PDB file of C-alpha atoms in Angstrom:
ATOM      1  CA  GLN A   1       0.000   0.000   0.000  1.00  0.00           C
ATOM      2  CA  VAL A   2       1.089   3.547  -0.791  1.00  0.00           C
ATOM      3  CA  GLN A   3       0.061   6.734   0.905  1.00  0.00           C
ATOM      4  CA  LEU A   4       0.988  10.384   0.487  1.00  0.00           C
ATOM      5  CA  VAL A   5       0.771  12.583   3.558  1.00  0.00           C
ATOM      6  CA  GLU A   6       0.602  16.321   2.981  1.00  0.00           C
ATOM      7  CA  SER A   7       1.198  19.212   5.350  1.00  0.00           C
ATOM      8  CA  GLY A   8       1.758  22.946   5.300  1.00  0.00           C
ATOM      9  CA  GLY A   9      -1.476  24.190   3.799  1.00  0.00           C
ATOM     10  CA  GLY A  10      -3.276  27.149   5.266  1.00  0.00           C
ATOM     11  CA  SER A  11      -3.961  30.818   4.831  1.00  0.00           C
ATOM     12  CA  VAL A  12      -1.519  33.326   3.419  1.00  0.00           C
ATOM     13  CA  GLN A  13      -1.727  36.989   2.440  1.00  0.00           C
ATOM     14  CA  PRO A  14      -1.055  38.157  -1.105  1.00  0.00           C
ATOM     15  CA  GLY A  15       2.685  38.532  -1.521  1.00  0.00           C
ATOM     16  CA  GLY A  16       3.329  36.160   1.348  1.00  0.00           C
ATOM     17  CA  SER A  17       4.949  32.742   1.489  1.00  0.00           C
ATOM     18  CA  LEU A  18       3.932  29.200   2.313  1.00  0.00           C
ATOM     19  CA  ARG A  19       5.772  25.880   2.284  1.00  0.00           C
ATOM     20  CA  LEU A  20       4.000  22.642   1.434  1.00  0.00           C
ATOM     21  CA  SER A  21       5.388  19.219   2.316  1.00  0.00           C
ATOM     22  CA  CYS A  22       4.593  15.697   1.207  1.00  0.00           C
ATOM     23  CA  GLN A  23       5.827  12.331   2.378  1.00  0.00           C
ATOM     24  CA  ALA A  24       5.265   9.134   0.401  1.00  0.00           C
ATOM     25  CA  SER A  25       5.429   5.777   2.129  1.00  0.00           C
ATOM     26  CA  GLY A  26       4.456   2.170   1.596  1.00  0.00           C
ATOM     27  CA  THR A  27       5.565  -0.723  -0.566  1.00  0.00           C
ATOM     28  CA  ILE A  28       7.474   1.506  -2.964  1.00  0.00           C
ATOM     29  CA  ALA A  29      10.147   0.165  -5.292  1.00  0.00           C
ATOM     30  CA  VAL A  30      11.052   3.323  -7.203  1.00  0.00           C
ATOM     31  CA  ILE A  31       9.759   6.884  -7.320  1.00  0.00           C
ATOM     32  CA  PHE A  32      10.228   8.404 -10.750  1.00  0.00           C
ATOM     33  CA  VAL A  33       8.574  11.790 -10.297  1.00  0.00           C
ATOM     34  CA  MET A  34       6.949  13.685  -7.461  1.00  0.00           C
ATOM     35  CA  GLY A  35       5.068  16.898  -7.851  1.00  0.00           C
ATOM     36  CA  TRP A  36       2.213  19.198  -7.005  1.00  0.00           C
ATOM     37  CA  TYR A  37      -1.117  19.863  -8.691  1.00  0.00           C
ATOM     38  CA  ARG A  38      -3.949  22.150  -7.696  1.00  0.00           C
ATOM     39  CA  GLU A  39      -7.678  22.600  -8.174  1.00  0.00           C
ATOM     40  CA  ALA A  40      -9.437  25.936  -7.780  1.00  0.00           C
ATOM     41  CA  PRO A  41     -13.218  26.466  -7.791  1.00  0.00           C
ATOM     42  CA  GLY A  42     -14.413  26.449 -11.374  1.00  0.00           C
ATOM     43  CA  GLU A  43     -11.090  25.115 -12.566  1.00  0.00           C
ATOM     44  CA  GLY A  44      -9.811  21.679 -13.396  1.00  0.00           C
ATOM     45  CA  ARG A  45      -6.802  20.067 -11.849  1.00  0.00           C
ATOM     46  CA  GLU A  46      -3.675  21.778 -13.117  1.00  0.00           C
ATOM     47  CA  PHE A  47      -0.007  20.998 -12.940  1.00  0.00           C
ATOM     48  CA  VAL A  48       2.092  23.200 -10.680  1.00  0.00           C
ATOM     49  CA  ALA A  49       5.576  21.718 -10.392  1.00  0.00           C
ATOM     50  CA  SER A  50       7.449  18.436 -10.406  1.00  0.00           C
ATOM     51  CA  ILE A  51      10.825  16.963  -9.636  1.00  0.00           C
ATOM     52  CA  ALA A  52      12.164  13.831 -11.299  1.00  0.00           C
ATOM     53  CA  LYS A  53      14.459  11.148  -9.947  1.00  0.00           C
ATOM     54  CA  SER A  54      17.315  12.840 -11.794  1.00  0.00           C
ATOM     55  CA  GLY A  55      16.636  16.071  -9.947  1.00  0.00           C
ATOM     56  CA  THR A  56      15.212  17.809 -12.999  1.00  0.00           C
ATOM     57  CA  THR A  57      12.421  20.213 -12.116  1.00  0.00           C
ATOM     58  CA  ASN A  58       9.501  21.541 -14.124  1.00  0.00           C
ATOM     59  CA  TYR A  59       7.118  24.389 -13.410  1.00  0.00           C
ATOM     60  CA  ALA A  60       3.888  25.714 -14.770  1.00  0.00           C
ATOM     61  CA  ASP A  61       4.413  29.096 -16.397  1.00  0.00           C
ATOM     62  CA  SER A  62       2.028  30.657 -13.907  1.00  0.00           C
ATOM     63  CA  VAL A  63       4.305  29.852 -10.954  1.00  0.00           C
ATOM     64  CA  LYS A  64       7.730  29.985 -12.549  1.00  0.00           C
ATOM     65  CA  GLY A  65      10.023  32.322 -10.678  1.00  0.00           C
ATOM     66  CA  ARG A  66       7.779  32.353  -7.619  1.00  0.00           C
ATOM     67  CA  PHE A  67       7.546  28.710  -6.514  1.00  0.00           C
ATOM     68  CA  THR A  68      10.406  26.307  -5.918  1.00  0.00           C
ATOM     69  CA  ILE A  69      10.077  22.543  -5.742  1.00  0.00           C
ATOM     70  CA  SER A  70      12.625  20.413  -3.945  1.00  0.00           C
ATOM     71  CA  GLY A  71      12.865  17.003  -2.401  1.00  0.00           C
ATOM     72  CA  ASP A  72      14.470  13.617  -2.301  1.00  0.00           C
ATOM     73  CA  ASN A  73      12.719  10.966  -4.363  1.00  0.00           C
ATOM     74  CA  SER A  74      14.745   8.214  -2.718  1.00  0.00           C
ATOM     75  CA  LYS A  75      13.121   9.219   0.566  1.00  0.00           C
ATOM     76  CA  GLY A  76       9.737   9.995  -0.946  1.00  0.00           C
ATOM     77  CA  THR A  77       9.772  13.612   0.190  1.00  0.00           C
ATOM     78  CA  VAL A  78       8.838  16.677  -1.801  1.00  0.00           C
ATOM     79  CA  TYR A  79       8.355  20.321  -0.882  1.00  0.00           C
ATOM     80  CA  LEU A  80       6.870  23.344  -2.557  1.00  0.00           C
ATOM     81  CA  GLN A  81       8.101  26.737  -1.450  1.00  0.00           C
ATOM     82  CA  MET A  82       5.488  29.260  -2.492  1.00  0.00           C
ATOM     83  CA  ASN A  83       6.686  32.855  -2.568  1.00  0.00           C
ATOM     84  CA  SER A  84       5.042  36.040  -3.806  1.00  0.00           C
ATOM     85  CA  VAL A  85       1.697  34.300  -3.535  1.00  0.00           C
ATOM     86  CA  LYS A  86      -1.180  35.668  -5.595  1.00  0.00           C
ATOM     87  CA  GLU A  87      -4.918  35.409  -5.141  1.00  0.00           C
ATOM     88  CA  GLU A  88      -4.958  33.144  -8.178  1.00  0.00           C
ATOM     89  CA  ASP A  89      -2.844  30.618  -6.262  1.00  0.00           C
ATOM     90  CA  ALA A  90      -5.715  29.827  -3.910  1.00  0.00           C
ATOM     91  CA  ALA A  91      -6.710  26.215  -4.465  1.00  0.00           C
ATOM     92  CA  ILE A  92      -6.640  22.731  -3.068  1.00  0.00           C
ATOM     93  CA  TYR A  93      -3.114  21.448  -3.538  1.00  0.00           C
ATOM     94  CA  TYR A  94      -2.446  17.770  -4.168  1.00  0.00           C
ATOM     95  CA  CYS A  95       0.801  15.905  -3.838  1.00  0.00           C
ATOM     96  CA  ASN A  96       1.456  13.475  -6.673  1.00  0.00           C
ATOM     97  CA  ALA A  97       3.865  10.590  -7.029  1.00  0.00           C
ATOM     98  CA  ASP A  98       4.661   8.631 -10.162  1.00  0.00           C
ATOM     99  CA  LEU A  99       6.080   5.406  -8.818  1.00  0.00           C
ATOM    100  CA  ALA A 100       6.370   1.655  -9.069  1.00  0.00           C
ATOM    101  CA  THR A 101       5.307  -0.569  -6.195  1.00  0.00           C
ATOM    102  CA  LYS A 102       7.193  -3.629  -5.073  1.00  0.00           C
ATOM    103  CA  GLU A 103       4.231  -5.794  -6.043  1.00  0.00           C
ATOM    104  CA  SER A 104       3.620  -4.613  -9.607  1.00  0.00           C
ATOM    105  CA  LEU A 105       6.898  -2.942 -10.609  1.00  0.00           C
ATOM    106  CA  VAL A 106       4.981  -0.779 -13.082  1.00  0.00           C
ATOM    107  CA  ARG A 107       4.536   2.988 -12.994  1.00  0.00           C
ATOM    108  CA  SER A 108       1.330   4.404 -11.567  1.00  0.00           C
ATOM    109  CA  ASP A 109       0.119   7.736 -10.206  1.00  0.00           C
ATOM    110  CA  TYR A 110      -0.708   8.186  -6.537  1.00  0.00           C
ATOM    111  CA  TRP A 111      -2.312  11.196  -4.908  1.00  0.00           C
ATOM    112  CA  GLY A 112      -2.451  12.819  -1.528  1.00  0.00           C
ATOM    113  CA  PRO A 113      -5.829  13.810  -0.079  1.00  0.00           C
ATOM    114  CA  GLY A 114      -5.335  17.486  -0.898  1.00  0.00           C
ATOM    115  CA  MET A 115      -5.072  20.504   1.356  1.00  0.00           C
ATOM    116  CA  GLN A 116      -6.499  23.987   1.120  1.00  0.00           C
ATOM    117  CA  VAL A 117      -4.390  27.043   0.426  1.00  0.00           C
ATOM    118  CA  THR A 118      -6.287  30.274   0.948  1.00  0.00           C
ATOM    119  CA  VAL A 119      -4.970  33.626  -0.225  1.00  0.00           C
ATOM    120  CA  SER A 120      -6.706  36.565   1.372  1.00  0.00           C
ATOM    121  CA  SER A 121      -5.961  40.055   2.632  1.00  0.00           C
TER     122      SER A 121
END
């Protein structure tokens, strides 16, 4: 079994900062990519940022230069440092892991339960 535990969500003022954390655990063989997605009211789930096993990072254009993703895939940990937060960043944020379990040894997506980030002055 695999689970992703998220923490760090909450309320932040425009221009402020927030740091999200995620820990993956379970019968994991290999983690290929970990990342963050978000869903805002009236919006679909959108990609925010990811970090691959190689350390390569990717960002949505909307957060590039403001958010920084980091982590250690070998430990199943990923973080999202959110700086210069905008009202448009308010959403439910989901941790994602692209990994292979010890049982199947094939790549599959796993998701955290999601946590609210509110941006308000």
